XYZ file of C-alpha atoms in Angstrom:
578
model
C 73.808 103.066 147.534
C 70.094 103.234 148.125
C 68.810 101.903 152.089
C 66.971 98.644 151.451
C 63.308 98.332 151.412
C 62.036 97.874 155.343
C 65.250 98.621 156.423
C 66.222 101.858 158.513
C 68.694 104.804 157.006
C 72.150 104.659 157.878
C 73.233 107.153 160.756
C 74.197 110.101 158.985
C 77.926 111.274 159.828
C 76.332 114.397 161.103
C 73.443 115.324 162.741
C 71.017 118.262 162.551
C 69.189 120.604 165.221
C 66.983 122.951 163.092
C 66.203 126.017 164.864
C 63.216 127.654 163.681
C 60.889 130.577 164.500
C 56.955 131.392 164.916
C 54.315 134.175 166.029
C 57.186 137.442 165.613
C 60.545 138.004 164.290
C 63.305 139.134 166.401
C 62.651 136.641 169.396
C 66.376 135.773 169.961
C 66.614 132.597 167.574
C 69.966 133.394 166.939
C 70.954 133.720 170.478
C 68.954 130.312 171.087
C 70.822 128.195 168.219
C 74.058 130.016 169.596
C 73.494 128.375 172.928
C 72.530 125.149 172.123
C 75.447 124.837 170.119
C 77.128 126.011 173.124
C 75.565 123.340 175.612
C 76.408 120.589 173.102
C 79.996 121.547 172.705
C 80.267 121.321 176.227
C 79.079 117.657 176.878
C 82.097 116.974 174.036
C 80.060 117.041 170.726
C 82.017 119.384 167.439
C 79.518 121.589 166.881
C 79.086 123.678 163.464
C 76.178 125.939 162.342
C 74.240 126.985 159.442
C 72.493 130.438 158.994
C 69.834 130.344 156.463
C 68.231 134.179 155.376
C 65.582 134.177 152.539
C 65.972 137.233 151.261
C 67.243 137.183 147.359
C 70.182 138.965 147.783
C 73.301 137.241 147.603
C 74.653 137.659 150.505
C 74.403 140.720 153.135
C 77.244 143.075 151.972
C 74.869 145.867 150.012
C 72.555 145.619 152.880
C 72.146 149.376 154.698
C 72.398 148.482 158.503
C 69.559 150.143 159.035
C 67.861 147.180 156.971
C 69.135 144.544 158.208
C 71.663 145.041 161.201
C 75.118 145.008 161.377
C 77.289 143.266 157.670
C 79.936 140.623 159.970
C 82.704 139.685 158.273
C 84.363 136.196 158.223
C 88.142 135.121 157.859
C 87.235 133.924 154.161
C 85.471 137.440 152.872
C 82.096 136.700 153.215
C 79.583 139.605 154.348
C 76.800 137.860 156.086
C 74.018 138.000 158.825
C 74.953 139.055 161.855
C 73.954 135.404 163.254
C 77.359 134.263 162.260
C 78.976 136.762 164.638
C 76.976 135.329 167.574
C 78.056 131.302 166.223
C 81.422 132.475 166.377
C 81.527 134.436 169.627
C 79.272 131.965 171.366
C 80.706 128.975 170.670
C 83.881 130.052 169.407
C 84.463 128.526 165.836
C 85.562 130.299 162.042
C 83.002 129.945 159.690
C 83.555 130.300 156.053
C 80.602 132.440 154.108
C 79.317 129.027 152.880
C 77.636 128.867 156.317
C 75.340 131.633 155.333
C 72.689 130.160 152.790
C 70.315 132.792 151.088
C 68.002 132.726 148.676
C 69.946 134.562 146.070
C 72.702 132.077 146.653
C 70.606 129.357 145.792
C 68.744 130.689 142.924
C 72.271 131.994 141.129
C 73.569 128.169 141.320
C 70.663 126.666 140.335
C 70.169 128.768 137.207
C 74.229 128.423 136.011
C 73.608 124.593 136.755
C 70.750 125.296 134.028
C 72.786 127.231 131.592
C 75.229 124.619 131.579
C 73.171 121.895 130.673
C 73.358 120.357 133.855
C 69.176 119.213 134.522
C 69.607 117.691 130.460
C 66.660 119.284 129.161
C 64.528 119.294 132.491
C 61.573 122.144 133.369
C 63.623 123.414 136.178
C 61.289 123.913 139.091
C 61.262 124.634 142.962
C 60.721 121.011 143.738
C 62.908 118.790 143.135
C 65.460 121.314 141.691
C 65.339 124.196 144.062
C 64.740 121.727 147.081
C 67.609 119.485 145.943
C 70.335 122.257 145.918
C 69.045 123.419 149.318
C 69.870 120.253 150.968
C 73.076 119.566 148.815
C 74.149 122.665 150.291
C 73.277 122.043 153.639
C 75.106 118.630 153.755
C 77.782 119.460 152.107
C 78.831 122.668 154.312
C 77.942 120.639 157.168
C 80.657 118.504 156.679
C 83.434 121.401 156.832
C 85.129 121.430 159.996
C 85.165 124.916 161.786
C 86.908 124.425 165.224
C 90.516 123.842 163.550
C 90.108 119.736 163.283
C 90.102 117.786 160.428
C 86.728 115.467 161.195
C 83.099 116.548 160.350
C 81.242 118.117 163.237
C 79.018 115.835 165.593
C 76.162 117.940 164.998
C 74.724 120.990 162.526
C 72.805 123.865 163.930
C 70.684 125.071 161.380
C 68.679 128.539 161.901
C 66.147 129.464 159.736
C 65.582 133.386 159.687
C 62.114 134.838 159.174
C 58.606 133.396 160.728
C 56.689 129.929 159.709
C 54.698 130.957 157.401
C 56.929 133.526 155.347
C 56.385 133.147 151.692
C 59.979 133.387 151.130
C 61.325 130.327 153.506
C 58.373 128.482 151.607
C 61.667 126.214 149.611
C 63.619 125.912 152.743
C 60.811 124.478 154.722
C 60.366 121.788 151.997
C 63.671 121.112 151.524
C 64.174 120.570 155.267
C 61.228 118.808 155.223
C 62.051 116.192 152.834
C 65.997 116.518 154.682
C 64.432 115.376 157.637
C 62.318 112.465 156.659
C 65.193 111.306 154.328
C 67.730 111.358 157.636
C 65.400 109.690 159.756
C 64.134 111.129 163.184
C 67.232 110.179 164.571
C 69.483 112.135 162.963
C 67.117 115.417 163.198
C 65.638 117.637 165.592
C 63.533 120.224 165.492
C 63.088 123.309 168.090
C 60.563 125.788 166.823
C 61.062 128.887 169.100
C 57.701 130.640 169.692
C 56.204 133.825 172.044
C 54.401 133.409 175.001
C 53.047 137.225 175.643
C 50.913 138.203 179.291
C 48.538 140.358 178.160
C 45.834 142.199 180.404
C 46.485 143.283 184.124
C 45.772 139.945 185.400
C 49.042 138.972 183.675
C 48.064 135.791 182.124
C 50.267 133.880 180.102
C 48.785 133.264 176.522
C 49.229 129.789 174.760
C 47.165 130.828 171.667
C 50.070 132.571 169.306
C 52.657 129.387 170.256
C 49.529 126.951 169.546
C 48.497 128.257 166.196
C 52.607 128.713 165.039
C 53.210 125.002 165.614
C 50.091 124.168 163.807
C 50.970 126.294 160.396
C 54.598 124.159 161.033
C 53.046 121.256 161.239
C 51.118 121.851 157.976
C 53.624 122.334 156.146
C 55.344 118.833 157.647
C 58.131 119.417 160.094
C 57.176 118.997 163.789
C 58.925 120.290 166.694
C 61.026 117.870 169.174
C 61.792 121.074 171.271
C 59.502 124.152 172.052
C 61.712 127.323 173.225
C 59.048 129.302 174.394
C 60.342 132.819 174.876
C 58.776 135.390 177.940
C 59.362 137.846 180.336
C 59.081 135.831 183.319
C 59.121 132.098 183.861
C 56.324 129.705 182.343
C 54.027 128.644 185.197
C 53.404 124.917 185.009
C 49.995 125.024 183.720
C 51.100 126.838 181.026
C 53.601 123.905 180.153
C 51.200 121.285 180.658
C 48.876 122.984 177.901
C 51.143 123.384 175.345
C 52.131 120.080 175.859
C 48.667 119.052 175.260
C 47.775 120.977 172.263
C 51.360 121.275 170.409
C 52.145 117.294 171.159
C 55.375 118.022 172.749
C 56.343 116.722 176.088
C 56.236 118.614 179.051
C 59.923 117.788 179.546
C 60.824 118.867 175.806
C 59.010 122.673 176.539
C 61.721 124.991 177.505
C 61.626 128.473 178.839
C 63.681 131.362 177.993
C 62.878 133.969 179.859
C 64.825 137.713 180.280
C 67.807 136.766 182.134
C 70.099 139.967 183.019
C 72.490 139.213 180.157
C 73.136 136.290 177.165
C 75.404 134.587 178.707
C 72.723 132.867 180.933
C 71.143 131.531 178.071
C 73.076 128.347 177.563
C 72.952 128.252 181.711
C 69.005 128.085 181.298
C 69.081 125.531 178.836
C 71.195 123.248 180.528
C 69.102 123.977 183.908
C 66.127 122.684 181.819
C 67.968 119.415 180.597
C 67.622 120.740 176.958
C 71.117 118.865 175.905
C 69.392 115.455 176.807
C 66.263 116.293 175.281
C 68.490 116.588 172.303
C 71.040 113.661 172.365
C 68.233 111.542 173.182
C 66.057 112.496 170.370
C 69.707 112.715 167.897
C 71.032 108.910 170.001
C 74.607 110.746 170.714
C 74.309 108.965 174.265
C 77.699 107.019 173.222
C 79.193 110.432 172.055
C 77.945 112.805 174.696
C 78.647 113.609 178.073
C 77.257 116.100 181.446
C 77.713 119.227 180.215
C 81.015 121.376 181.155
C 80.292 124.693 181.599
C 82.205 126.285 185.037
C 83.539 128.589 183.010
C 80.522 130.069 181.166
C 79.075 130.031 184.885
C 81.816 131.673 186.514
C 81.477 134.357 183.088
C 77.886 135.109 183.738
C 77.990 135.240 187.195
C 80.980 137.808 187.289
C 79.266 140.315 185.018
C 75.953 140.189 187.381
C 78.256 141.081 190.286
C 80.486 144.195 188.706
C 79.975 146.992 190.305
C 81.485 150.120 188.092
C 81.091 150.912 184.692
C 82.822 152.883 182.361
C 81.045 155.374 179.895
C 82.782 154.877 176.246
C 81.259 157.567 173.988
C 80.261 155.370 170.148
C 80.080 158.271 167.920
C 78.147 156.852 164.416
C 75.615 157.706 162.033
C 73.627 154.397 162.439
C 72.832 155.257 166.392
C 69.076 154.893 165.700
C 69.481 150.459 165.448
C 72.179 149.582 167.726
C 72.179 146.162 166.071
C 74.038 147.743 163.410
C 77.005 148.060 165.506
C 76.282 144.844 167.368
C 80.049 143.373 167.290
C 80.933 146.697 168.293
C 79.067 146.324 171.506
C 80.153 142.691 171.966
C 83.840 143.566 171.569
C 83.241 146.837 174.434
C 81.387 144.347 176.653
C 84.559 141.552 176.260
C 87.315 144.159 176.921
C 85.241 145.980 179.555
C 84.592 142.305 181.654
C 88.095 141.867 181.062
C 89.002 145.099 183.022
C 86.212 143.982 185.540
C 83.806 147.339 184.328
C 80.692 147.190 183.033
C 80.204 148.900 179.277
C 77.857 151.925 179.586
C 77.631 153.088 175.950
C 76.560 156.504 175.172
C 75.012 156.762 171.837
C 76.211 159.782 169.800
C 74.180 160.672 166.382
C 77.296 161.986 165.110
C 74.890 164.558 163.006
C 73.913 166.056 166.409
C 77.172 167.442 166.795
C 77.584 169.405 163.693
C 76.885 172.815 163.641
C 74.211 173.583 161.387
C 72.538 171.255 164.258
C 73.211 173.720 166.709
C 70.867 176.122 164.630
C 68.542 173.540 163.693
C 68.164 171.376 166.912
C 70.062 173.332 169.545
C 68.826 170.503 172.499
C 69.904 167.645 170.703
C 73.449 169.550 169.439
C 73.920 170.637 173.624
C 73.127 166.725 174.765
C 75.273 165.206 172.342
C 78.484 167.467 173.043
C 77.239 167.203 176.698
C 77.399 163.641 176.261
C 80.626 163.586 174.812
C 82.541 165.638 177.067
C 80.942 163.498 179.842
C 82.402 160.089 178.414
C 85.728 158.550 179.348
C 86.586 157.628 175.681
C 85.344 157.990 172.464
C 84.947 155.262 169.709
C 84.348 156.002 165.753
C 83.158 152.530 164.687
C 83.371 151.842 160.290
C 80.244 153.111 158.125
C 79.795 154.471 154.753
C 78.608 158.099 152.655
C 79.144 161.187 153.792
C 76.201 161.867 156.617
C 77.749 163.191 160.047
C 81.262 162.953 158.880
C 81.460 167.008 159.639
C 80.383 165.197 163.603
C 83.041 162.958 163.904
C 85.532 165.251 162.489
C 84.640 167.190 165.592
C 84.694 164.324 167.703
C 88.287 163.605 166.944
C 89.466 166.793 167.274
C 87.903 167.422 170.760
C 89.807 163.214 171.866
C 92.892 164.769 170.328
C 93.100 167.896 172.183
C 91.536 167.407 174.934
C 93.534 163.818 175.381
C 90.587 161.736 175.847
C 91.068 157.760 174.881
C 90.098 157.436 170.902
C 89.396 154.678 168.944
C 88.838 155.051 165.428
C 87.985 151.738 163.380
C 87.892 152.137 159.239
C 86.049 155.039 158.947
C 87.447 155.926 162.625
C 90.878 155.990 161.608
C 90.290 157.828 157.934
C 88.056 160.433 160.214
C 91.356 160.683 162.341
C 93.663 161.548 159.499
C 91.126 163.797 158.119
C 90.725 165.723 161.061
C 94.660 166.253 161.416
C 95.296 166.986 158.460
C 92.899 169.793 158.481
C 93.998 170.903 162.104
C 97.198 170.507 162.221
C 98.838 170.267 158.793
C 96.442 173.360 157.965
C 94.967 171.853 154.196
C 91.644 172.744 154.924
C 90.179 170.889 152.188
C 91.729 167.921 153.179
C 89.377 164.908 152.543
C 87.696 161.460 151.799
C 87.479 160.757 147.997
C 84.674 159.068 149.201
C 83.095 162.494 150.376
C 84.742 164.798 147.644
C 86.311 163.671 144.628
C 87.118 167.262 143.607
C 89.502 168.327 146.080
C 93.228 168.675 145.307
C 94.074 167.202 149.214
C 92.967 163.869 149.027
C 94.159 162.476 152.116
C 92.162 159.054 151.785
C 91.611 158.030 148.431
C 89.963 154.947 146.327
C 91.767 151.410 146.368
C 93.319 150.795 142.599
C 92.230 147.992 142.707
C 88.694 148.007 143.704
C 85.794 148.082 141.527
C 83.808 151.492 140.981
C 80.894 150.093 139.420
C 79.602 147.227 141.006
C 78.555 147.020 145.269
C 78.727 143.532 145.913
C 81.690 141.833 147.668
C 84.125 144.052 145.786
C 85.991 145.525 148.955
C 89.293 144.608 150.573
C 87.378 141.981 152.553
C 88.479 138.985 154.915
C 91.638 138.476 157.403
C 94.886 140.192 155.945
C 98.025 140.487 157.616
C 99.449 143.553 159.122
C 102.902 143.979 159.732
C 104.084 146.127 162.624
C 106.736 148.851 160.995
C 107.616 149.875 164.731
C 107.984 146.684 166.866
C 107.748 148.945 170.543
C 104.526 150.447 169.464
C 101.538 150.387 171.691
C 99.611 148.509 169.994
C 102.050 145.736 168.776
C 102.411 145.562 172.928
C 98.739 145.221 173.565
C 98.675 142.289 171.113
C 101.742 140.659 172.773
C 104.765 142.383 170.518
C 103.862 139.818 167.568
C 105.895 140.431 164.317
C 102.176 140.806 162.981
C 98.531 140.234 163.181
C 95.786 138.916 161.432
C 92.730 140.388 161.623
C 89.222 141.006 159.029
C 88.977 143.898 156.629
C 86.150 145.873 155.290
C 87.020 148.817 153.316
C 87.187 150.599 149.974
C 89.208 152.987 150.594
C 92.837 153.708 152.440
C 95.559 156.462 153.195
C 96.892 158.338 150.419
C 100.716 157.178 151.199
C 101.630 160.520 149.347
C 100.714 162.117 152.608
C 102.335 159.733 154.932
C 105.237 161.700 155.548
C 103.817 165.152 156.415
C 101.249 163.473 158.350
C 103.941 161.621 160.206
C 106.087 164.637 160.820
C 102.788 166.266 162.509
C 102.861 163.559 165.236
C 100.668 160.661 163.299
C 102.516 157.352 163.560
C 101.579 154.882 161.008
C 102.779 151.532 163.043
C 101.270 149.095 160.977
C 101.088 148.187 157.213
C 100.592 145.443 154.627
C 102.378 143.371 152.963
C 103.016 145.941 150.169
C 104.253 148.652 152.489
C 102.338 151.318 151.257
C 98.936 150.423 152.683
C 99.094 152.357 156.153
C 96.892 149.898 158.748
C 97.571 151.405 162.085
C 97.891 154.665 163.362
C 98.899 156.507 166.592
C 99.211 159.810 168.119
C 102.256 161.328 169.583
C 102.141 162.659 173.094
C 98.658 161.004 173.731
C 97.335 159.072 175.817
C 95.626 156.521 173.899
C 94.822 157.672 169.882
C 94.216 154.556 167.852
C 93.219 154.019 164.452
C 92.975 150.759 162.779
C 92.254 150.145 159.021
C 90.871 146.761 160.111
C 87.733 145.770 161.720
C 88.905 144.437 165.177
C 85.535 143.312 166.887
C 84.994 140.727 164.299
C 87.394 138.428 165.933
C 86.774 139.065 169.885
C 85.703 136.974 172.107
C 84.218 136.840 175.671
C 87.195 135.251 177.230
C 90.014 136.728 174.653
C 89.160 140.656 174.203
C 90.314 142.334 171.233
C 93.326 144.293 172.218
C 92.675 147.578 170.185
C 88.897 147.900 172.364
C 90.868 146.672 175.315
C 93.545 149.334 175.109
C 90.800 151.534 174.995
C 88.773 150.801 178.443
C 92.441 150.188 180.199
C 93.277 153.778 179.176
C 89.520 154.773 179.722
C 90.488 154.015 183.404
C 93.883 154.300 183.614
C 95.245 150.783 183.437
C 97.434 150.471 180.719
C 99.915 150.044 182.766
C 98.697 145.774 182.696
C 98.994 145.621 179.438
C 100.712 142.275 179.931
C 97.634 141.282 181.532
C 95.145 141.238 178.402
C 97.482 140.503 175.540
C 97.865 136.253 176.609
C 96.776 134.056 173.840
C 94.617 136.499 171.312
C 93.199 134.948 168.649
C 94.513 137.777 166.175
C 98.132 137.606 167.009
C 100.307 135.653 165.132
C 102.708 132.618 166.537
């Protein structure tokens, strides 16, 4: 039913904050939507969030890491930007791959919509076609609750990757364009997140880039509510007052985030600056809304600032060169380290630059990185794919297994560790990946039947599976709270040969946890160690900053000789089942 001529639009059932981004990428606009949704959820709105990347792939799953960061995982399968890990570890929420909107997504549904005769006959074009399936989309996934309740959220966070200006967003601007004057102003906001650089030795802070960023927005018809203007040290007040006066925002609607010593203060400075009433106001959630609760996020923040010792946790990869790429890695170290009241020093290993034939090509870089090893309290093989460094994290393994240093091996990690015993102790030398050697007789980690060989895309065992604990008083089934089982996000191709189950088991490598099926091994552990853990699954998807992921919190207690709390950590995970 169409709004009557002179007469306002209805108030949408949920409302939008559009996060967007000017001058240079990589400013922290997914840290910025994360803690707005954050503040808002805290003075009582249901908050959900939107990720939209312009690329034309499909989603982020063929993506190297080195492109494009870390590939996080949701509960439903999907592979997308690593946004969505911040959404969910930020403001705590399961979002469903639908929250992720790319191009490629957009494009495929528009042309089957065309092959089935769905636009009768119509020249299918950008606008309205293109436009109208963006904002479908947007509305529609908008509606899905993601905090476990059955109504629609209160309010949408919407974050549009890439710069103004981007030829790719060009449809996405539109579409929110025309979203936003078909809501009506109050049902939308807008907070265009811009850089304000100091350049020269007097240290002045420049206007210029933010000015000319919200004037290329406002050509193309949005304009900000909300400047986030991001720099190293806090905006002077002159500096406010002009971009008030040249970007028409309000001096009270300019807000400042500057470095703060870690994320968590984000959502502190935005409430410090009154952004949550900037927003209600401009959104009318007054009647919905109230001061913002966030002791708890203080007392978090605050604690870290003040922690005195840190613990050095070795992260042995091949994708050490863009830590982003590991990025829930890191998040899940930092939750279980806070947790143990350490601060996470992470020692980057190439695990290339412990092979050998580095020792003859790059002798400095092979004697730092085995130097670094040795001089770590545990050592963590995070997932990955191909062959490059596997011969260095062979090693690795072998020096936590005899040496009895804390391991951690996650999906590659835990193939790596059954690998490396197999070769060691079971003596088949060519024991291997069929990933790595398809040849080999000793196959001790071979191809999922089911899994397709010739196609990339979103053909793994992907999304939250069960795995059921085959030996209840296992250490790991006690650092998740002795739960029958546990559900927790998959990413993998491949899995343990169960032909070799037995020997392997005989040699001191407990397989503790399993699938449904039985045969698909999902947890391994070391006899007579003192913490040698392998998981099939990808753990860090699902912790959070006040509910650690037991398998990285096992890690750090036995890092520093606290597993003897065990009790302590396992309370009320979100991976353990009732």
């Amino acid at each position: 039913m169409s709004t009557p001529p002179g007469e306002q639009p209805r108030a949408a059932a949920t409302k939008y904050v559009l996060i967007t981004g000017g001058v240079v990428s990589g400013l922290g606009k997914g840290v910025t939507a994360s803690s707005v949704g954050v503040v808002l959820k805290a003075c009582g709105l249901r908050v959900t969030c939107i990720k939209i990347d312009p690329y034309l792939n499909t989603d982020a799953g063929t993506m190297s890491p080195f492109e494009h960061g870390e590939v996080f995982v949701l509960d439903d399968g999907g592979e997308v930007d690593l946004d969505l890990g911040n959404y969910e570890r930020f403001i705590d929420v399961t979002l469903t791959r639908d929250n992720n909107i790319t191009t490629g997504k957009i494009y495929q549904s528009v042309i089957e919509k065309e092959r089935k005769g769905d636009y009768l006959g119509k020249t299918v074009q950008v606008v309205p076609h293109v436009t109208d399936e963006i904002k479908q989309w947007i509305q529609s996934v908008s509606s899905v609750p993601v905090d476990g309740q059955t109504r629609p959220a209160d309010v949408c966070v919407i974050e549009l990757g890439g710069t103004v200006g981007d030829i790719e967003s060009m449809p996405f601007i539109e579409a929110l364009r025309q979203l936003s004057f078909s809501l009506g102003k109050e049902n939308f906001c807008l907070i265009h997140v811009s850089l304000v650089p100091v350049l020269g030795v007097v240290g002045e802070q420049k206007t210029k880039p933010t000015q000319h960023s919200v004037r290329e927005l406002r050509a193309l018809g949005l304009t900000p509510d909300l400047l986030a203007c991001r720099s190293a040290q806090p905006l002077i007040g002159s500096v406010k007052e002009k971009l008030s006066q040249f970007c028409h925002v309000p001096v009270e609607n300019i807000l400042n985030i500057h470095d703060v010593p870690n994320l968590w203060h984000v959502p502190l400075i935005l409430r410090n600056q009154k952004a949550h009433e900037a927003i209600i106001k401009q959104l009318n959630l007054a009647g919905s809304a109230g001061p913002p609760e966030l002791r708890d996020w203080t007392e978090m923040a605050e604690s870290y600032d003040n922690l005195k010792n840190s613990v050095k946790i070795a992260l042995v990869g091949k994708y050490t060169n863009l830590t982003d790429s590991y990025l829930s890695v890191v998040k899940a170290l930092l939750h279980a380290s806070v947790a143990c009241s350490l601060k996470p020093s992470i020692q980057w290993i190439a695990a290339s630059d412990l092979e050998d034939a580095t020792a003859i090509n790059a002798p400095d870089a092979h004697a730092k990185a085995w130097e670094t090893l040795k001089g770590s309290a545990c050592i963590l093989i995070p997932g990955g794919f191909g062959d490059r460094g596997i011969s260095g994290m062979i090693l690795a393994a072998k020096y936590a297994r005899e040496n009895k240093v804390p391991y951690l091996g996650i999906c590659l990690g835990m193939q790596i560790s059954v690998i490396e015993i197999s070769r060691h102790v079971l003596g088949l030398e060519d024991a291997d990946s069929e990933e790595f050697n398809k040849d080999v007789p000793n196959r001790v980690v071979m191809y999922m039947p089911e899994v397709s060989k010739t196609h990339m895309g979103n053909t793994m065992r992907l999304g939250c599976r069960r795995t059921f604990f085959r030996k209840p008083d296992c250490l790991t089934s006690k650092l998740y709270g002795s739960p029958p089982h546990v559900d927790e996000r998959h990413r993998h191709r491949y899995e343990v040969n169960p032909y070799f189950v037995p020997m392997l088991e005989n040699a001191g490598l407990h397989f503790v946890g399993c699938d449904e099926s039985g045969n698909r091994m999902e947890i391994v552990e070391l006899q007579d160690h003192p913490f040698y853990l392998g998981v099939q699954f990808h753990p860090e998807f699902k912790s959070r900053p006040r509910r650690p992921s037991p398998p990285f919190t096992g890690l750090i207690m036995a890092a520093t000789k606290q597993l003897g709390a065990i009790s302590n950590h396992s309370n009320g995970y979100i991976g353990a089942s009732e």
